[in-house]
Short mmCIF file of C-alpha atoms and ligand atoms in Angstrom, two decimals:
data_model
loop_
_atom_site.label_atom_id
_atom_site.label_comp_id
_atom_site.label_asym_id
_atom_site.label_seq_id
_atom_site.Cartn_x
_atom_site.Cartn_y
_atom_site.Cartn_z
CA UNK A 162 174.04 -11.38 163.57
CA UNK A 163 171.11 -11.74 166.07
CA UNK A 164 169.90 -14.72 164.08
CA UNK A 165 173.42 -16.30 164.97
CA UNK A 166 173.67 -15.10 168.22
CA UNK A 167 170.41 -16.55 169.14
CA UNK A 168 171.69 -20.32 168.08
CA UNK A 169 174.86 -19.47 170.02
CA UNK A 170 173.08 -18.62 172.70
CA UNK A 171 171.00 -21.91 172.63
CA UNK A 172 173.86 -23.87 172.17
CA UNK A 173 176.00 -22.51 175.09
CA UNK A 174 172.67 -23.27 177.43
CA UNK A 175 172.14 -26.54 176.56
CA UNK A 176 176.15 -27.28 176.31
CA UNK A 177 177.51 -25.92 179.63
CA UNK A 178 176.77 -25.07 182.87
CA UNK A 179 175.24 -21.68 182.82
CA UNK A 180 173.63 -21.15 186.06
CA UNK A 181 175.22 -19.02 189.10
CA UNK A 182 174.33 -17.13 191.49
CA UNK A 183 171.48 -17.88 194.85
CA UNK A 184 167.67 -17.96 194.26
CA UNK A 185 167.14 -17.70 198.23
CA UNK A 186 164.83 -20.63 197.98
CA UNK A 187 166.57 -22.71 200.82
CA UNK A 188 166.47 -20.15 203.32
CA UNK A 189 162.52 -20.45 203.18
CA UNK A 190 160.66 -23.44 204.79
CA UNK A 191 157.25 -24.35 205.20
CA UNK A 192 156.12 -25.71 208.71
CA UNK A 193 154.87 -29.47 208.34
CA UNK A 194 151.31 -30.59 209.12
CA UNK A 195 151.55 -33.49 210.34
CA UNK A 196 147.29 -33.47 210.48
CA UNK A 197 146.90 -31.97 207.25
CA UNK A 198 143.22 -33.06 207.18
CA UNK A 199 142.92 -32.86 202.56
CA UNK A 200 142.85 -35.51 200.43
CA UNK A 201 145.91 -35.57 197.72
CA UNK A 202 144.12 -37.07 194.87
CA UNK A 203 141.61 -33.73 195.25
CA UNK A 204 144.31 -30.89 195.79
CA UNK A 205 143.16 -28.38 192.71
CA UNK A 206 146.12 -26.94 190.99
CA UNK A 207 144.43 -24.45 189.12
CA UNK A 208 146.22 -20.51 189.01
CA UNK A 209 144.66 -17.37 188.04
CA UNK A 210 147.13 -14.25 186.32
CA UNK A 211 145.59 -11.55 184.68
CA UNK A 212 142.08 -13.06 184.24
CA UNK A 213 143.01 -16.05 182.71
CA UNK A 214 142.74 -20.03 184.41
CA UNK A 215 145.47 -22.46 184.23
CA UNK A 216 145.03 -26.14 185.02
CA UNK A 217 148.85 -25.38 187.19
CA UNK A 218 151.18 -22.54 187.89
CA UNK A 219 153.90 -23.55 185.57
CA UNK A 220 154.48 -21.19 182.79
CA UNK A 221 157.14 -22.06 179.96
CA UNK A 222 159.16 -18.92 180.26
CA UNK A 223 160.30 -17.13 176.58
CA UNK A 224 163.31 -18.48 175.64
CA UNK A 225 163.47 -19.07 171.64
CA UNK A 226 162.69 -18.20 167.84
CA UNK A 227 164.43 -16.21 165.94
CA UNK A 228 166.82 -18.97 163.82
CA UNK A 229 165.00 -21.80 161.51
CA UNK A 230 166.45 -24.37 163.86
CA UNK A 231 164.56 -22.76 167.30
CA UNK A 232 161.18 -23.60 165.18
CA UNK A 233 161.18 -27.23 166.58
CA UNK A 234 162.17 -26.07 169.63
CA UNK A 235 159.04 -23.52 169.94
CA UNK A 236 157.05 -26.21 168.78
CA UNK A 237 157.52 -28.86 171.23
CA UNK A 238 156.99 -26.41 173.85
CA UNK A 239 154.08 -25.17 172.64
CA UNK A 240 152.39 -28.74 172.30
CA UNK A 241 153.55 -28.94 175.72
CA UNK A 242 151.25 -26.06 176.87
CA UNK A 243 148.43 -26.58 174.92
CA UNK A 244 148.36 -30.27 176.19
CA UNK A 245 149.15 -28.94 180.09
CA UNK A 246 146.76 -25.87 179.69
CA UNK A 247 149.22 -23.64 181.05
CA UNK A 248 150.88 -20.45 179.66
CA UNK A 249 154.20 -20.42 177.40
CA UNK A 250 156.15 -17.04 176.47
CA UNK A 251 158.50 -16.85 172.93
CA UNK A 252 161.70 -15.44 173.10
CA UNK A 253 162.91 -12.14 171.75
CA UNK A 254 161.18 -11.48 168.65
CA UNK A 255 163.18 -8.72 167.03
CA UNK A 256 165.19 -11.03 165.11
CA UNK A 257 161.44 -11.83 162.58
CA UNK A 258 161.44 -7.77 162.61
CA UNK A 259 164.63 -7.44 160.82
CA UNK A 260 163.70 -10.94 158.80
CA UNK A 261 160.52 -11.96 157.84
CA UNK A 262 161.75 -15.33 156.80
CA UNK A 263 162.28 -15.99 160.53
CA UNK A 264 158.49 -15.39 161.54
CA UNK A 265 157.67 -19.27 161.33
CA UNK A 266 160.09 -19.82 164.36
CA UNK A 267 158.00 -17.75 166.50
CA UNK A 268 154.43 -18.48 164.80
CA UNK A 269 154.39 -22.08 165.08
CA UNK A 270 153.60 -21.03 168.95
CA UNK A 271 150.16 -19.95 168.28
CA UNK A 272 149.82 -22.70 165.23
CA UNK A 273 150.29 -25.44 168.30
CA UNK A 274 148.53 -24.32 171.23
CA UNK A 275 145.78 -22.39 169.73
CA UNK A 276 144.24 -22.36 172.98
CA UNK A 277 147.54 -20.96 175.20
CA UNK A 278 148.16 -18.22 177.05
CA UNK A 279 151.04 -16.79 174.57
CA UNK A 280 153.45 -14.31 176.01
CA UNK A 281 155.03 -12.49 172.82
CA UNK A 282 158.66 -10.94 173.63
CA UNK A 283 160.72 -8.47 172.85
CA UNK A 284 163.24 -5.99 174.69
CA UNK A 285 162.85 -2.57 176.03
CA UNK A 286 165.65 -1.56 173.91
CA UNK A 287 163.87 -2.13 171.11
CA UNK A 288 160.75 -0.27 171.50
CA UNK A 289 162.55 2.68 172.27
CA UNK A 290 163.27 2.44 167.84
CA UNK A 291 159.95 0.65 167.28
CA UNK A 292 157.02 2.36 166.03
CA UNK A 293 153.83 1.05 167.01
CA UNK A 294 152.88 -0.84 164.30
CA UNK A 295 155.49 -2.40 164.69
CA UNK A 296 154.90 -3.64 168.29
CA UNK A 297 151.69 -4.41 166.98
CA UNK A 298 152.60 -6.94 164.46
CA UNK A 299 155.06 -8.65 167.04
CA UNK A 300 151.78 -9.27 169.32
CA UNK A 301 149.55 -10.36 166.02
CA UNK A 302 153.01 -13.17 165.01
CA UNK A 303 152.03 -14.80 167.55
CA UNK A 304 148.44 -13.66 168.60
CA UNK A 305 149.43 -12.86 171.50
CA UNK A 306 147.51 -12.92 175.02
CA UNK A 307 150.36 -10.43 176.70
CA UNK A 308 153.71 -8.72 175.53
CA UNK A 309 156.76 -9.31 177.40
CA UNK A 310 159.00 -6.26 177.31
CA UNK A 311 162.25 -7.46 178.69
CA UNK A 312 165.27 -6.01 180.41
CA UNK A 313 168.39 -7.03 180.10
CA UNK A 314 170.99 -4.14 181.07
CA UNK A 315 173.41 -6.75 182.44
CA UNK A 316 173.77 -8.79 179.60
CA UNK A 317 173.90 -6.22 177.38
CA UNK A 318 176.56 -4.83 179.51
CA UNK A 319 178.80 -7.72 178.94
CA UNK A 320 177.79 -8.67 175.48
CA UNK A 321 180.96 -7.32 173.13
CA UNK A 322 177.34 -6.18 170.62
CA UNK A 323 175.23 -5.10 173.91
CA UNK A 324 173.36 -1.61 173.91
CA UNK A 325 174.10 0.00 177.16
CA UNK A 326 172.19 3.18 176.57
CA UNK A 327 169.15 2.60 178.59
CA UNK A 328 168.04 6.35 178.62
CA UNK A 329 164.46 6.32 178.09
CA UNK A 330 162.95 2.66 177.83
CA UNK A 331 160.39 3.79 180.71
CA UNK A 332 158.59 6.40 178.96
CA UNK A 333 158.92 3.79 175.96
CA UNK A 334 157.37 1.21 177.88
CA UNK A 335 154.59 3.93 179.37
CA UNK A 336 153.95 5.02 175.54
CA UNK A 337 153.29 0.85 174.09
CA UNK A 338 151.49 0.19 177.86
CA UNK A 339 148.52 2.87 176.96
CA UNK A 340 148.68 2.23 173.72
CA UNK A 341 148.20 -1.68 172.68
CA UNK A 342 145.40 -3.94 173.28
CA UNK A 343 146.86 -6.78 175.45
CA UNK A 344 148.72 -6.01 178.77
CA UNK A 345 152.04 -5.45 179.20
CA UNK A 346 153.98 -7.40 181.72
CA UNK A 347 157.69 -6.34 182.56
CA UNK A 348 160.60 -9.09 182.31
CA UNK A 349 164.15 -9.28 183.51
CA UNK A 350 166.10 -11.82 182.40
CA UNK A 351 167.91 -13.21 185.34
CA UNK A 352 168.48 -9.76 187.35
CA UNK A 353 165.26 -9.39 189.19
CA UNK A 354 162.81 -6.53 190.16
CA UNK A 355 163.29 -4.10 193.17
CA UNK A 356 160.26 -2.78 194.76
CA UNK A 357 161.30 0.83 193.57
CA UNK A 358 161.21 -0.83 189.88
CA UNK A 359 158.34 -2.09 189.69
CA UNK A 360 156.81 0.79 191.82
CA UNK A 361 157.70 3.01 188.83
CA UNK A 362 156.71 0.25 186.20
CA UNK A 363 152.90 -0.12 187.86
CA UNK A 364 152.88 3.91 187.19
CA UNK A 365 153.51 3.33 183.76
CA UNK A 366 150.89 1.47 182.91
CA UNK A 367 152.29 -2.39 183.05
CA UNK A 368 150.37 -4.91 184.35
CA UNK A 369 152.35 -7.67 185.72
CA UNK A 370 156.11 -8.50 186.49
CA UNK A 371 158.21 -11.51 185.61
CA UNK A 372 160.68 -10.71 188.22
CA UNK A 373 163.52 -13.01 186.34
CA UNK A 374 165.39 -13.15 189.45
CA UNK A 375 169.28 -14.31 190.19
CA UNK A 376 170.15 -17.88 191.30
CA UNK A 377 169.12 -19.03 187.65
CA UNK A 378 170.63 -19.01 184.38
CA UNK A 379 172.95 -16.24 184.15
CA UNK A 380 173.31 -13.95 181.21
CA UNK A 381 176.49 -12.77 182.29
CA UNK A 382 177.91 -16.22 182.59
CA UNK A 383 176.91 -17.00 179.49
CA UNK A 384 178.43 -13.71 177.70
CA UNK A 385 181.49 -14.64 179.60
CA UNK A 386 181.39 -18.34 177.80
CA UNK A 387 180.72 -16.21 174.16
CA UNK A 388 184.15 -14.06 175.03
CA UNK A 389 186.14 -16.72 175.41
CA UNK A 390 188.76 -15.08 172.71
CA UNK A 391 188.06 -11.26 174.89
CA UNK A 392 189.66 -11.52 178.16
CA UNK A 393 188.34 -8.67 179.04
CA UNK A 394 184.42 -9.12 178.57
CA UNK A 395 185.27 -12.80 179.77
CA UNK A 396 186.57 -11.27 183.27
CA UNK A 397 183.35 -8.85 183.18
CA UNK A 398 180.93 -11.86 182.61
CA UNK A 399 182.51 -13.46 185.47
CA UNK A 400 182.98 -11.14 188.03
CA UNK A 401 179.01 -10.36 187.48
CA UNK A 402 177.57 -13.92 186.92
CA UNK A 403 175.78 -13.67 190.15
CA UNK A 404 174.82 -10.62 190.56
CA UNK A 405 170.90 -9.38 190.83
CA UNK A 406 168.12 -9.95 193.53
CA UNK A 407 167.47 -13.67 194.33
CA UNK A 408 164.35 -14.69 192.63
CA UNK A 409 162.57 -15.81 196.31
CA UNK A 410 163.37 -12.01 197.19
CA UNK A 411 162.38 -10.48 194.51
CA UNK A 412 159.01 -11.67 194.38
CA UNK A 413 158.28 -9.62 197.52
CA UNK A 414 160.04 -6.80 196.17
CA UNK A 415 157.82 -6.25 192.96
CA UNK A 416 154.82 -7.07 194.74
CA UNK A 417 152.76 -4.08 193.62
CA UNK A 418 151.64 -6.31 190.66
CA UNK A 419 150.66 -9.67 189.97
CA UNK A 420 153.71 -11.61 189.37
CA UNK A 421 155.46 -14.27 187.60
CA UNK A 422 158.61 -15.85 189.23
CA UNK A 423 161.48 -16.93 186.87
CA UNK A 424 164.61 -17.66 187.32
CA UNK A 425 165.89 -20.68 189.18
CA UNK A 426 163.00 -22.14 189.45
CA UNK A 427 163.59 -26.14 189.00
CA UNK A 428 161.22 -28.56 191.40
CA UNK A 429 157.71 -28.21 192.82
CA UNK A 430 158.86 -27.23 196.30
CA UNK A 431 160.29 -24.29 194.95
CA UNK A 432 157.02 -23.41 193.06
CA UNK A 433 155.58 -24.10 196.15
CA UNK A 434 157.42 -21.57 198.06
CA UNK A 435 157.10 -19.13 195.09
CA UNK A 436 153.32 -19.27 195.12
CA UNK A 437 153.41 -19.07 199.09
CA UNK A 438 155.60 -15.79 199.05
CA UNK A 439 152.97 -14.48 196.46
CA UNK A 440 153.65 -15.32 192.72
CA UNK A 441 150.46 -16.07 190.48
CA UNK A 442 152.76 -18.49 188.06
CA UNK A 443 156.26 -19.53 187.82
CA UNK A 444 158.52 -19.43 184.79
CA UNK A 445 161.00 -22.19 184.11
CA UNK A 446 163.12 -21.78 180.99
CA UNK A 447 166.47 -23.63 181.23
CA UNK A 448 165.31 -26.98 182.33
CA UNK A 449 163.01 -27.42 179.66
CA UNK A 450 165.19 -26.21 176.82
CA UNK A 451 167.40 -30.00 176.63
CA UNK A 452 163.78 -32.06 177.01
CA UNK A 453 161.78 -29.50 174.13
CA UNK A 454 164.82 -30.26 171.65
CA UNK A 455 164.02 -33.75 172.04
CA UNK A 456 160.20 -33.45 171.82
CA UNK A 457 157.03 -32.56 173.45
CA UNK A 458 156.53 -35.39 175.44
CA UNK A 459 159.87 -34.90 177.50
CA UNK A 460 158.30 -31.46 178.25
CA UNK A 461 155.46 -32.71 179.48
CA UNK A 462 157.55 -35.27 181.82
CA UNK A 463 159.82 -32.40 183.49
CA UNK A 464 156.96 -30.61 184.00
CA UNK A 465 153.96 -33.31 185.77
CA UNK A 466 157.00 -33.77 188.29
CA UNK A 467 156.98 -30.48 189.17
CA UNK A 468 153.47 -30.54 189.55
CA UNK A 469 153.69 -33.77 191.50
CA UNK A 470 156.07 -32.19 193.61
CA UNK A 471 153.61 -29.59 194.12
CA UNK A 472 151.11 -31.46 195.21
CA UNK A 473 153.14 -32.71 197.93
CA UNK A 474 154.07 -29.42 199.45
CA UNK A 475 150.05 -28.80 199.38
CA UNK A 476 149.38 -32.04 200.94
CA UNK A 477 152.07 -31.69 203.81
CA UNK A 478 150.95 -28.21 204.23
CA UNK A 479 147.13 -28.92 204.26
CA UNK A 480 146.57 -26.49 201.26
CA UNK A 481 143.48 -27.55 199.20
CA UNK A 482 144.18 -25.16 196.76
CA UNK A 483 147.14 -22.42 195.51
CA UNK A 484 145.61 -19.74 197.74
CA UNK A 485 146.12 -21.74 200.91
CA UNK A 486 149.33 -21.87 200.55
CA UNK A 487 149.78 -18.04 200.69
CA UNK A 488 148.18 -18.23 204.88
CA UNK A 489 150.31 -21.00 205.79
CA UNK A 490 153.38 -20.62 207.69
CA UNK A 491 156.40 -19.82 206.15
CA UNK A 492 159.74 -19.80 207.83
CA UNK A 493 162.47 -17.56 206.30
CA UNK A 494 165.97 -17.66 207.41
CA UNK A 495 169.53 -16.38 207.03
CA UNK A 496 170.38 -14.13 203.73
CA UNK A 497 167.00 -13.69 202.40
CA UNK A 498 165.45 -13.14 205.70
CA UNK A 499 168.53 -10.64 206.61
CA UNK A 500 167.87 -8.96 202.93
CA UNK A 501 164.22 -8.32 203.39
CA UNK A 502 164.53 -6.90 206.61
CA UNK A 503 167.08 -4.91 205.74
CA UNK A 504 165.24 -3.63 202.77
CA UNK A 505 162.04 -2.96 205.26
CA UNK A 506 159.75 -5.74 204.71
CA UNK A 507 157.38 -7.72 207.68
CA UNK A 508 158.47 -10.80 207.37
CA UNK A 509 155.57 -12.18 209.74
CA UNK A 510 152.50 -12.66 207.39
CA UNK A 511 149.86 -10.91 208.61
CA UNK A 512 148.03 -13.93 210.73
CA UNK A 513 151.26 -14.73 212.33
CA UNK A 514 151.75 -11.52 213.96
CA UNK A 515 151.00 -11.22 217.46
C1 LIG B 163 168.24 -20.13 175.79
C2 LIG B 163 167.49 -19.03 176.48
C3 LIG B 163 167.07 -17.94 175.74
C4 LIG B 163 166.37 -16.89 176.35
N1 LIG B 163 165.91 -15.85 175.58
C5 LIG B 163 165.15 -14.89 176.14
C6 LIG B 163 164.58 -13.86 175.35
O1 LIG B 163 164.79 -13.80 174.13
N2 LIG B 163 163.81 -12.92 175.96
C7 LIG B 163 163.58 -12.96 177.30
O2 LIG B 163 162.84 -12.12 177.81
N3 LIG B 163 164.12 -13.91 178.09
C8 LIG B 163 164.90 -14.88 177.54
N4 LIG B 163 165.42 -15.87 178.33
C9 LIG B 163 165.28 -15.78 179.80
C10 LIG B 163 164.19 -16.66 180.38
O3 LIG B 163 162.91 -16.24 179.98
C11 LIG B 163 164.27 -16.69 181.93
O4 LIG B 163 163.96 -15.41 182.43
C12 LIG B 163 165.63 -17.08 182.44
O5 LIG B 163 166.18 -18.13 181.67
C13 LIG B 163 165.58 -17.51 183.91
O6 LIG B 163 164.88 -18.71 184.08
P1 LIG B 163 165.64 -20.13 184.28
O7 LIG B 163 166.63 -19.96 185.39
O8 LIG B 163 164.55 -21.12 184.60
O9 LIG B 163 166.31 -20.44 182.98
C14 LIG B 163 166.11 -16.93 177.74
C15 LIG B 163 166.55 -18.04 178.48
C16 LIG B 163 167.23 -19.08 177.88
C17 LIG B 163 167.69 -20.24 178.72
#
């Protein structure tokens, strides 16, 4: 059932238009420097998260495995990454638990970028059931660098299989945090992370956040599409296709840890702003799924022009390097700007304020 679910899945994202909701991107604008005094062709690109160096921000967020047909799927986006030198996750590996034949999808990740970052996956859920060893062989599948443990209460909340009993998952996730050798870093799928979330995941013991904010693809809009024949569920899916915290929000929200923003991210600029508002990388899943099922090199394409595009916000912003862009100024404006003050944050950085 999972196995078919995840082709499904792929299918439906690659087929039609899954994406709702606002990132809160566009209500944030960098001031131009019109004397940015840095040369373009030396801007350094390089980002730091959790110890390790990346020649760019850009991770390849989890998305696939689990179905012989993901395999060259996995595969083009891992030579992607290993060519880049930047980080790539899998997707949910539970499916090679329950089916050893299906390990390959997921393996060939490690097999071609030996020298990745590799984010293995799987949900909170699951390691509620999972002993140990078991989490242990998910990390060794792929030899894994970090284990995504995602969450995904609103798509299981639509899905006609989903698991809505999400009693204990943080004392799960507290048990595999002090117990495994590689850090943990906490995932939503499209939802995003409140501050009081990821207050309470830092106490457990995880070290980073992929805040998997709104404005991206949506899991409930794409349970609604797999309902089709259940008016109900498809209603459900619909009414909450756009609900969650913006990603651009939510990256200030979970700031207690380093953090990874996903979820609507889809040109430079918005990297960019990402990095500015205090990301260490920035996931982008559904734009590279259509290039990776036609091969590595169309990978590699989408994601130089996001670099590119980058490079220009650095330029016009006179930021030699990722850090600068955190001190320059930032403008923020209608919803997001109303959001964060409502939920209590400065939104003056701290040079600005007078
Ligand atoms: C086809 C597809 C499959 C995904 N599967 C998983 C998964 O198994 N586990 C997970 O944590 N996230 C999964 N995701 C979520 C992504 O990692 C990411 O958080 C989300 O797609 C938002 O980013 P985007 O708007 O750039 O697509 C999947 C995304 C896509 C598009």
């Amino acid at each position: 059932m999972i196995t078919n679910r995840k082709i499904e899945h792929l299918t439906l994202c690659t087929e039609e238009d899954v994406e709702s909701g606002k990132t809160g991107f566009s209500d944030i604008r960098f001031v131009h420097n019109a004397l940015p005094e840095v040369s373009k062709s030396t801007l350094d690109t390089t980002a730091t998260f959790l110890g390790n160096h990346f020649s760019n921000p850009v991770f390849i967020a989890g998305m696939t495995g689990g179905h012989p047909e993901t395999t060259r799927v996995n595969a083009a986006l891992a030579e992607a990454a290993e060519q880049l030198g930047i980080g790539i996750g899998v997707g949910s590996q539970r499916a090679a638990i329950e089916n050893p034949k299906l390990i390959e999808s997921f393996s060939i990740v490690r097999e071609r970028a030996p020298h990745a970052f590799v984010v293995a996956n799987i949900g909170a859920l699951q390691i509620k059931e999972y002993e140990l060893e078991v989490v242990e062989r998910l990390i060794e599948m792929v030899d894994a660098n970090a284990l995504a443990i995602h969450l995904n209460f609103l798509q299981e909340a639509i899905q006609p299989e989903g698991n809505t009993d999400a009693e204990g998952c943080l004392e799960a996730i507290e048990s595999v945090s002090k117990s495994v050798r590689v850090p943990i870093i906490a995932k939503e799928t499209g939802a995003g992370i409140s501050r009081e979330v990821a207050v309470r995941l830092k106490k457990a013991g995880v070290s980073a956040i992929d805040v998997g904010g709104a404005g991206g693809t949506s899991w409930a809009k794409v349970e609604a599409f797999r309902a089709s024949n259940d008016p109900t569920l498809e209603r459900l899916g619909t009414l909450y296709e756009s609900w969650g915290i913006p990603t651009a929000v939510s990256i200030l929200e979970a700031s207690s840890l380093p953090i990874i923003a996903t979820g609507g991210i889809r040109n430079g600029l918005q990297v960019a702003k990402s990095i500015a508002l205090g990301a260490s990388l920035c996931g982008i899943g559904l734009p590279l799924l259509k290039p990776a099922l036609n091969g590595s090199v169309h990978v590699i394409n989408e994601i130089s022009s996001v670099v590119e595009e980058l490079k220009v916000a650095m330029f016009l912003t006179g930021s030699t390097e990722l850090d600068d862009l955190r001190s320059t100024p930032l403008i923020i404006t209608g919803e997001t700007a109303q959001t964060l003050q409502l939920r209590g944050f400065n939104l003056m950085r701290p040079q600005e304020r007078r």
